[in-house]
Tab-separated table of C-alpha atoms in Angstrom:
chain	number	residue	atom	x	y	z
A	1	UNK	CA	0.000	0.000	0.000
A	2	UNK	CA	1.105	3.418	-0.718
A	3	UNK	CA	2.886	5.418	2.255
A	4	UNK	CA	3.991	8.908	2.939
A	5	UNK	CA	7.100	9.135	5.240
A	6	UNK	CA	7.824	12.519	7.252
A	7	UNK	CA	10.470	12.882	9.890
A	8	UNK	CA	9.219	12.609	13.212
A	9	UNK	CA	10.548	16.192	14.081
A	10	UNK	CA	12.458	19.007	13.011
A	11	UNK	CA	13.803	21.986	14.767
A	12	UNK	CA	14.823	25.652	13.567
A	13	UNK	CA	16.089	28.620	15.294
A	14	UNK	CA	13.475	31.849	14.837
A	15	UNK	CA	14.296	33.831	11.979
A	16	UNK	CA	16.049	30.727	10.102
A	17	UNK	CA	14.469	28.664	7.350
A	18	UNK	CA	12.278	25.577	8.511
A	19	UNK	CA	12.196	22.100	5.560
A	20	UNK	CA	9.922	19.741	6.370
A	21	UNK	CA	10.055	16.867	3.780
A	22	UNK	CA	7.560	14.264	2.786
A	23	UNK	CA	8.519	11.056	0.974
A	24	UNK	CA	6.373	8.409	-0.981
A	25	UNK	CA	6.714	6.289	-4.038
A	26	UNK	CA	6.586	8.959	-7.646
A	27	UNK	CA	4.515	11.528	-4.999
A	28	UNK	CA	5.714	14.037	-7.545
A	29	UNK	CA	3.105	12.644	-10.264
A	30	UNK	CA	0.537	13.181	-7.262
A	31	UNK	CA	-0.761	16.602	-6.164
A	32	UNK	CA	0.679	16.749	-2.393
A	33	UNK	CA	-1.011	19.482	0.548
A	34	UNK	CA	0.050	20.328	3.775
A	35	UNK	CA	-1.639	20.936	7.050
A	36	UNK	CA	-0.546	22.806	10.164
A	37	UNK	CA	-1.887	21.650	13.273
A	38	UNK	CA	-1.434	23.087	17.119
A	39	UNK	CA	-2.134	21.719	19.892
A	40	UNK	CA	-5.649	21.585	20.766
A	41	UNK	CA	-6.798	22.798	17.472
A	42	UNK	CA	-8.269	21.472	14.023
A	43	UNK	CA	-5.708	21.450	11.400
A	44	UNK	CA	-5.270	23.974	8.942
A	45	UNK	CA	-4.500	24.112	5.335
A	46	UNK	CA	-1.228	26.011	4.391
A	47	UNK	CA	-0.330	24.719	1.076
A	48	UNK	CA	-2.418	22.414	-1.543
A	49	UNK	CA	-1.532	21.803	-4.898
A	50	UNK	CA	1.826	20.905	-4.212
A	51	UNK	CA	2.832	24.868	-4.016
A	52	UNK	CA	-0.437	27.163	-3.551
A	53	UNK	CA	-1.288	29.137	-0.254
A	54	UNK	CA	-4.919	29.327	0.649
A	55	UNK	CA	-5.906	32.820	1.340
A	56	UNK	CA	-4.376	34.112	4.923
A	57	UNK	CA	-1.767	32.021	4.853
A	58	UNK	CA	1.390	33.719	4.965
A	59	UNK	CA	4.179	33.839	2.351
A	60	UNK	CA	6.661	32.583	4.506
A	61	UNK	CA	5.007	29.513	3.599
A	62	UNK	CA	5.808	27.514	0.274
A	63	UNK	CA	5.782	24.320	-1.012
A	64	UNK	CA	7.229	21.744	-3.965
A	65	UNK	CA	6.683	18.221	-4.999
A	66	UNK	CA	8.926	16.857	-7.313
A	67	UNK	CA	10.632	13.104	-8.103
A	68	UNK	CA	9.254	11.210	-4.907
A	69	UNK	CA	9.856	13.892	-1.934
A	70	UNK	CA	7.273	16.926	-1.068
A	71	UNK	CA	8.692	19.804	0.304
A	72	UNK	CA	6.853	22.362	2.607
A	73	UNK	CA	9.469	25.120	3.377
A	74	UNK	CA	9.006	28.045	5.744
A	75	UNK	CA	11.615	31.060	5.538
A	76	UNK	CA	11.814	33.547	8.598
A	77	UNK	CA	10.154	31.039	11.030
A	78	UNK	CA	8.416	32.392	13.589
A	79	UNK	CA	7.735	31.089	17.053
A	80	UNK	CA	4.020	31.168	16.272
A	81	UNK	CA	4.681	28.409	13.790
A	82	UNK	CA	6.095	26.043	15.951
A	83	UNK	CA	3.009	23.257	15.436
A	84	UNK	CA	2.639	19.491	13.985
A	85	UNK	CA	2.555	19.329	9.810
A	86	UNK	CA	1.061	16.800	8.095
A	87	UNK	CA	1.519	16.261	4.424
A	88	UNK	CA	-1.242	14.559	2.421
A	89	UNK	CA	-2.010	13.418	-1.389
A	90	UNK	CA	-4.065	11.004	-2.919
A	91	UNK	CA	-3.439	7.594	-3.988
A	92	UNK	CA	-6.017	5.575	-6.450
A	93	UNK	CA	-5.677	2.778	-4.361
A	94	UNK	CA	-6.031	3.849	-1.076
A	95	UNK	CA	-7.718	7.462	-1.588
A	96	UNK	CA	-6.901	10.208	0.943
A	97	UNK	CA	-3.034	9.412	2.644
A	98	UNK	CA	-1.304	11.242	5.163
A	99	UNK	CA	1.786	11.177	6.814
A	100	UNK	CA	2.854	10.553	9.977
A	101	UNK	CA	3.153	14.096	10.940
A	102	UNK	CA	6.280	16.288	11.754
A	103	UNK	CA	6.716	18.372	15.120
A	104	UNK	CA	8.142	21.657	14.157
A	105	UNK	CA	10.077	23.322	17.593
A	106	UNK	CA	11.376	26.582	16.876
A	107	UNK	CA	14.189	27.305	19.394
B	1	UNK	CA	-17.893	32.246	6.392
B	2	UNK	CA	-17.227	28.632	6.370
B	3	UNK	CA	-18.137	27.082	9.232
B	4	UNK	CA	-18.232	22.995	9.980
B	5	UNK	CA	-19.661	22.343	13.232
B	6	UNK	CA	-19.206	18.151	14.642
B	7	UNK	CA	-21.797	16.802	17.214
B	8	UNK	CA	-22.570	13.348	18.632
B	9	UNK	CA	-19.386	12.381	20.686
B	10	UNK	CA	-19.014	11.248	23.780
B	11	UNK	CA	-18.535	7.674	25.359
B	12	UNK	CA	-19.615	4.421	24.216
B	13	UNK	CA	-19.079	0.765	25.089
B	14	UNK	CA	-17.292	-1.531	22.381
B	15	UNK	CA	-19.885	-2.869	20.269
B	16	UNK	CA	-22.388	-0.057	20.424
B	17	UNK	CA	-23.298	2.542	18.098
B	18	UNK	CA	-23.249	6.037	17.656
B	19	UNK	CA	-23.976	8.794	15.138
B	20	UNK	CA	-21.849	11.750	14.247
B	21	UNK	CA	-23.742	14.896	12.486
B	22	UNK	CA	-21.376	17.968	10.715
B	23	UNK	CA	-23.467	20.940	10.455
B	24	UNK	CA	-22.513	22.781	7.325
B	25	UNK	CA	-22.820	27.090	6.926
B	26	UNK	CA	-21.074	29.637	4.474
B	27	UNK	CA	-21.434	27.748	1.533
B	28	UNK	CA	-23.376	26.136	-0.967
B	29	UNK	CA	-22.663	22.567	0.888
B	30	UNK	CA	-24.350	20.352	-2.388
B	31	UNK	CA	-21.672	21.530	-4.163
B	32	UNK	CA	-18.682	20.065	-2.341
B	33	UNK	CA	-17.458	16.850	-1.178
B	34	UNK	CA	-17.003	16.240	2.235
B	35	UNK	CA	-14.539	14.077	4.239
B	36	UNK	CA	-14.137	12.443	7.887
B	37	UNK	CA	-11.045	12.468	9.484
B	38	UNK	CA	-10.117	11.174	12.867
B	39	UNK	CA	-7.285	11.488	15.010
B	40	UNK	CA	-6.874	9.440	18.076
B	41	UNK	CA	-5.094	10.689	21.215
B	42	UNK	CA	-1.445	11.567	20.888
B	43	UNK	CA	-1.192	10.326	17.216
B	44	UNK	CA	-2.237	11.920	13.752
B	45	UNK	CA	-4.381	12.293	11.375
B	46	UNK	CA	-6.573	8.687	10.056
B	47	UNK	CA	-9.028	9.200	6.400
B	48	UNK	CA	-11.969	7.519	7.719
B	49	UNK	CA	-14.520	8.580	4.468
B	50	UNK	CA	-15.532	10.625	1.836
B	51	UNK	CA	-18.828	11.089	-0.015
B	52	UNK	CA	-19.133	13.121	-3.393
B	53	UNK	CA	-20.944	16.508	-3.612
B	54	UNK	CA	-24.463	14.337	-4.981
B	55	UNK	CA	-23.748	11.306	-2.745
B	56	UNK	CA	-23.160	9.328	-5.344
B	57	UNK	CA	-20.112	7.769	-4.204
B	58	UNK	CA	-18.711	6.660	-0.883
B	59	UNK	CA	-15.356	5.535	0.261
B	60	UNK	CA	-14.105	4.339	3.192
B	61	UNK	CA	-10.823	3.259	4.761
B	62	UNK	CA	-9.957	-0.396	5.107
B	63	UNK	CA	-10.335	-0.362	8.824
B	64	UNK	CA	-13.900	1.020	9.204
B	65	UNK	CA	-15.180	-0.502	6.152
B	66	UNK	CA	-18.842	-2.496	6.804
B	67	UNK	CA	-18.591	-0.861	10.407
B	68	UNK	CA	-18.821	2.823	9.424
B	69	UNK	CA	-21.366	4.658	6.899
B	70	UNK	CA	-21.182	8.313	5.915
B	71	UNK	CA	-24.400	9.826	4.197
B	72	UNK	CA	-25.222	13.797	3.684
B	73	UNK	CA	-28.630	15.657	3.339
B	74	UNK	CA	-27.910	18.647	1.155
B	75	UNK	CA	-31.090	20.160	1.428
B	76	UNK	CA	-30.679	20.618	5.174
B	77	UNK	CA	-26.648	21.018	4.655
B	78	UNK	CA	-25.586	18.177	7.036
B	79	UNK	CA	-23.302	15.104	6.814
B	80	UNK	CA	-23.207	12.365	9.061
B	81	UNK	CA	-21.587	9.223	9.945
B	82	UNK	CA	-23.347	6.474	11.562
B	83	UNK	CA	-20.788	4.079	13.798
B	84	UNK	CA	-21.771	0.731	14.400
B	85	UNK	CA	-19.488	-2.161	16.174
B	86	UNK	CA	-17.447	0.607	17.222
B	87	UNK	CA	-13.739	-0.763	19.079
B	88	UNK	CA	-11.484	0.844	21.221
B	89	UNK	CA	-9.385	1.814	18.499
B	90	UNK	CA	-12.182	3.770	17.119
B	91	UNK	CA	-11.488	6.327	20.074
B	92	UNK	CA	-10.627	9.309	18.736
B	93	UNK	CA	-11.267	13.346	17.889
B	94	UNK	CA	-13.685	13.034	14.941
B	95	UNK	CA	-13.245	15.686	12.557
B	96	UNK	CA	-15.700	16.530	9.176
B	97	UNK	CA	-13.761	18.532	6.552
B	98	UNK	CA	-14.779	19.966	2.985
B	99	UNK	CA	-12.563	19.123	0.114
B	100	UNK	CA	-11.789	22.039	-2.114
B	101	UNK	CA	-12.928	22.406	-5.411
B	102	UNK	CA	-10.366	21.137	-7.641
B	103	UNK	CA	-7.889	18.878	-5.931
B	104	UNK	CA	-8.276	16.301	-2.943
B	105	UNK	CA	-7.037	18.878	-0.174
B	106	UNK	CA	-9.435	19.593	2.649
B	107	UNK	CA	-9.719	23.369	2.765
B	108	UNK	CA	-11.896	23.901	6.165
B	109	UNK	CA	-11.779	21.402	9.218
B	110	UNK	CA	-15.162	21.569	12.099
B	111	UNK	CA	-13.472	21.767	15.683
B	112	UNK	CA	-13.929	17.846	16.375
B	113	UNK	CA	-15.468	16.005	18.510
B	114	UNK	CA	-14.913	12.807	20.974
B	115	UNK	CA	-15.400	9.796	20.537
B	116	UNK	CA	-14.760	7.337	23.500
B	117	UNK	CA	-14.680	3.415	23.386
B	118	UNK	CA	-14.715	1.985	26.626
Protein backbone atom coordinates (compact mmCIF):
# COMPACT_ATOMS: atom_id res chain seq x y z
CA UNK A 1 0.00 0.00 0.00
CA UNK A 2 1.10 3.42 -0.72
CA UNK A 3 2.89 5.42 2.25
CA UNK A 4 3.99 8.91 2.94
CA UNK A 5 7.10 9.14 5.24
CA UNK A 6 7.82 12.52 7.25
CA UNK A 7 10.47 12.88 9.89
CA UNK A 8 9.22 12.61 13.21
CA UNK A 9 10.55 16.19 14.08
CA UNK A 10 12.46 19.01 13.01
CA UNK A 11 13.80 21.99 14.77
CA UNK A 12 14.82 25.65 13.57
CA UNK A 13 16.09 28.62 15.29
CA UNK A 14 13.47 31.85 14.84
CA UNK A 15 14.30 33.83 11.98
CA UNK A 16 16.05 30.73 10.10
CA UNK A 17 14.47 28.66 7.35
CA UNK A 18 12.28 25.58 8.51
CA UNK A 19 12.20 22.10 5.56
CA UNK A 20 9.92 19.74 6.37
CA UNK A 21 10.05 16.87 3.78
CA UNK A 22 7.56 14.26 2.79
CA UNK A 23 8.52 11.06 0.97
CA UNK A 24 6.37 8.41 -0.98
CA UNK A 25 6.71 6.29 -4.04
CA UNK A 26 6.59 8.96 -7.65
CA UNK A 27 4.51 11.53 -5.00
CA UNK A 28 5.71 14.04 -7.55
CA UNK A 29 3.11 12.64 -10.26
CA UNK A 30 0.54 13.18 -7.26
CA UNK A 31 -0.76 16.60 -6.16
CA UNK A 32 0.68 16.75 -2.39
CA UNK A 33 -1.01 19.48 0.55
CA UNK A 34 0.05 20.33 3.77
CA UNK A 35 -1.64 20.94 7.05
CA UNK A 36 -0.55 22.81 10.16
CA UNK A 37 -1.89 21.65 13.27
CA UNK A 38 -1.43 23.09 17.12
CA UNK A 39 -2.13 21.72 19.89
CA UNK A 40 -5.65 21.58 20.77
CA UNK A 41 -6.80 22.80 17.47
CA UNK A 42 -8.27 21.47 14.02
CA UNK A 43 -5.71 21.45 11.40
CA UNK A 44 -5.27 23.97 8.94
CA UNK A 45 -4.50 24.11 5.33
CA UNK A 46 -1.23 26.01 4.39
CA UNK A 47 -0.33 24.72 1.08
CA UNK A 48 -2.42 22.41 -1.54
CA UNK A 49 -1.53 21.80 -4.90
CA UNK A 50 1.83 20.91 -4.21
CA UNK A 51 2.83 24.87 -4.02
CA UNK A 52 -0.44 27.16 -3.55
CA UNK A 53 -1.29 29.14 -0.25
CA UNK A 54 -4.92 29.33 0.65
CA UNK A 55 -5.91 32.82 1.34
CA UNK A 56 -4.38 34.11 4.92
CA UNK A 57 -1.77 32.02 4.85
CA UNK A 58 1.39 33.72 4.97
CA UNK A 59 4.18 33.84 2.35
CA UNK A 60 6.66 32.58 4.51
CA UNK A 61 5.01 29.51 3.60
CA UNK A 62 5.81 27.51 0.27
CA UNK A 63 5.78 24.32 -1.01
CA UNK A 64 7.23 21.74 -3.96
CA UNK A 65 6.68 18.22 -5.00
CA UNK A 66 8.93 16.86 -7.31
CA UNK A 67 10.63 13.10 -8.10
CA UNK A 68 9.25 11.21 -4.91
CA UNK A 69 9.86 13.89 -1.93
CA UNK A 70 7.27 16.93 -1.07
CA UNK A 71 8.69 19.80 0.30
CA UNK A 72 6.85 22.36 2.61
CA UNK A 73 9.47 25.12 3.38
CA UNK A 74 9.01 28.04 5.74
CA UNK A 75 11.62 31.06 5.54
CA UNK A 76 11.81 33.55 8.60
CA UNK A 77 10.15 31.04 11.03
CA UNK A 78 8.42 32.39 13.59
CA UNK A 79 7.73 31.09 17.05
CA UNK A 80 4.02 31.17 16.27
CA UNK A 81 4.68 28.41 13.79
CA UNK A 82 6.10 26.04 15.95
CA UNK A 83 3.01 23.26 15.44
CA UNK A 84 2.64 19.49 13.98
CA UNK A 85 2.55 19.33 9.81
CA UNK A 86 1.06 16.80 8.09
CA UNK A 87 1.52 16.26 4.42
CA UNK A 88 -1.24 14.56 2.42
CA UNK A 89 -2.01 13.42 -1.39
CA UNK A 90 -4.07 11.00 -2.92
CA UNK A 91 -3.44 7.59 -3.99
CA UNK A 92 -6.02 5.58 -6.45
CA UNK A 93 -5.68 2.78 -4.36
CA UNK A 94 -6.03 3.85 -1.08
CA UNK A 95 -7.72 7.46 -1.59
CA UNK A 96 -6.90 10.21 0.94
CA UNK A 97 -3.03 9.41 2.64
CA UNK A 98 -1.30 11.24 5.16
CA UNK A 99 1.79 11.18 6.81
CA UNK A 100 2.85 10.55 9.98
CA UNK A 101 3.15 14.10 10.94
CA UNK A 102 6.28 16.29 11.75
CA UNK A 103 6.72 18.37 15.12
CA UNK A 104 8.14 21.66 14.16
CA UNK A 105 10.08 23.32 17.59
CA UNK A 106 11.38 26.58 16.88
CA UNK A 107 14.19 27.30 19.39
CA UNK B 1 -17.89 32.25 6.39
CA UNK B 2 -17.23 28.63 6.37
CA UNK B 3 -18.14 27.08 9.23
CA UNK B 4 -18.23 23.00 9.98
CA UNK B 5 -19.66 22.34 13.23
CA UNK B 6 -19.21 18.15 14.64
CA UNK B 7 -21.80 16.80 17.21
CA UNK B 8 -22.57 13.35 18.63
CA UNK B 9 -19.39 12.38 20.69
CA UNK B 10 -19.01 11.25 23.78
CA UNK B 11 -18.54 7.67 25.36
CA UNK B 12 -19.62 4.42 24.22
CA UNK B 13 -19.08 0.77 25.09
CA UNK B 14 -17.29 -1.53 22.38
CA UNK B 15 -19.89 -2.87 20.27
CA UNK B 16 -22.39 -0.06 20.42
CA UNK B 17 -23.30 2.54 18.10
CA UNK B 18 -23.25 6.04 17.66
CA UNK B 19 -23.98 8.79 15.14
CA UNK B 20 -21.85 11.75 14.25
CA UNK B 21 -23.74 14.90 12.49
CA UNK B 22 -21.38 17.97 10.72
CA UNK B 23 -23.47 20.94 10.45
CA UNK B 24 -22.51 22.78 7.32
CA UNK B 25 -22.82 27.09 6.93
CA UNK B 26 -21.07 29.64 4.47
CA UNK B 27 -21.43 27.75 1.53
CA UNK B 28 -23.38 26.14 -0.97
CA UNK B 29 -22.66 22.57 0.89
CA UNK B 30 -24.35 20.35 -2.39
CA UNK B 31 -21.67 21.53 -4.16
CA UNK B 32 -18.68 20.07 -2.34
CA UNK B 33 -17.46 16.85 -1.18
CA UNK B 34 -17.00 16.24 2.23
CA UNK B 35 -14.54 14.08 4.24
CA UNK B 36 -14.14 12.44 7.89
CA UNK B 37 -11.05 12.47 9.48
CA UNK B 38 -10.12 11.17 12.87
CA UNK B 39 -7.28 11.49 15.01
CA UNK B 40 -6.87 9.44 18.08
CA UNK B 41 -5.09 10.69 21.22
CA UNK B 42 -1.44 11.57 20.89
CA UNK B 43 -1.19 10.33 17.22
CA UNK B 44 -2.24 11.92 13.75
CA UNK B 45 -4.38 12.29 11.37
CA UNK B 46 -6.57 8.69 10.06
CA UNK B 47 -9.03 9.20 6.40
CA UNK B 48 -11.97 7.52 7.72
CA UNK B 49 -14.52 8.58 4.47
CA UNK B 50 -15.53 10.63 1.84
CA UNK B 51 -18.83 11.09 -0.02
CA UNK B 52 -19.13 13.12 -3.39
CA UNK B 53 -20.94 16.51 -3.61
CA UNK B 54 -24.46 14.34 -4.98
CA UNK B 55 -23.75 11.31 -2.75
CA UNK B 56 -23.16 9.33 -5.34
CA UNK B 57 -20.11 7.77 -4.20
CA UNK B 58 -18.71 6.66 -0.88
CA UNK B 59 -15.36 5.54 0.26
CA UNK B 60 -14.11 4.34 3.19
CA UNK B 61 -10.82 3.26 4.76
CA UNK B 62 -9.96 -0.40 5.11
CA UNK B 63 -10.33 -0.36 8.82
CA UNK B 64 -13.90 1.02 9.20
CA UNK B 65 -15.18 -0.50 6.15
CA UNK B 66 -18.84 -2.50 6.80
CA UNK B 67 -18.59 -0.86 10.41
CA UNK B 68 -18.82 2.82 9.42
CA UNK B 69 -21.37 4.66 6.90
CA UNK B 70 -21.18 8.31 5.92
CA UNK B 71 -24.40 9.83 4.20
CA UNK B 72 -25.22 13.80 3.68
CA UNK B 73 -28.63 15.66 3.34
CA UNK B 74 -27.91 18.65 1.16
CA UNK B 75 -31.09 20.16 1.43
CA UNK B 76 -30.68 20.62 5.17
CA UNK B 77 -26.65 21.02 4.65
CA UNK B 78 -25.59 18.18 7.04
CA UNK B 79 -23.30 15.10 6.81
CA UNK B 80 -23.21 12.37 9.06
CA UNK B 81 -21.59 9.22 9.94
CA UNK B 82 -23.35 6.47 11.56
CA UNK B 83 -20.79 4.08 13.80
CA UNK B 84 -21.77 0.73 14.40
CA UNK B 85 -19.49 -2.16 16.17
CA UNK B 86 -17.45 0.61 17.22
CA UNK B 87 -13.74 -0.76 19.08
CA UNK B 88 -11.48 0.84 21.22
CA UNK B 89 -9.39 1.81 18.50
CA UNK B 90 -12.18 3.77 17.12
CA UNK B 91 -11.49 6.33 20.07
CA UNK B 92 -10.63 9.31 18.74
CA UNK B 93 -11.27 13.35 17.89
CA UNK B 94 -13.69 13.03 14.94
CA UNK B 95 -13.25 15.69 12.56
CA UNK B 96 -15.70 16.53 9.18
CA UNK B 97 -13.76 18.53 6.55
CA UNK B 98 -14.78 19.97 2.99
CA UNK B 99 -12.56 19.12 0.11
CA UNK B 100 -11.79 22.04 -2.11
CA UNK B 101 -12.93 22.41 -5.41
CA UNK B 102 -10.37 21.14 -7.64
CA UNK B 103 -7.89 18.88 -5.93
CA UNK B 104 -8.28 16.30 -2.94
CA UNK B 105 -7.04 18.88 -0.17
CA UNK B 106 -9.44 19.59 2.65
CA UNK B 107 -9.72 23.37 2.77
CA UNK B 108 -11.90 23.90 6.16
CA UNK B 109 -11.78 21.40 9.22
CA UNK B 110 -15.16 21.57 12.10
CA UNK B 111 -13.47 21.77 15.68
CA UNK B 112 -13.93 17.85 16.38
CA UNK B 113 -15.47 16.00 18.51
CA UNK B 114 -14.91 12.81 20.97
CA UNK B 115 -15.40 9.80 20.54
CA UNK B 116 -14.76 7.34 23.50
CA UNK B 117 -14.68 3.41 23.39
CA UNK B 118 -14.71 1.99 26.63
Amino acid sequence: SYELTQPPSVSVSPGQTATISCSGDKLGDKYACWYQQKPGQSPMLVIYQDMKRPSGIPERFSGSNSGNTATLTISGTQAMDEADYYCQAWDSSTAVLFGGGTKLTVL
Amino acid sequence: QVQLVESGGGVVQPGRSLRLSCAASGFTFRNFGMYWVRQAPGKGLEWVGNIWYDGSNIYYADSVQGRFTISRDNSKNTLSLQMNSLRVEDTAVYYCARKEDFGEALDYWGQGTLVTVS
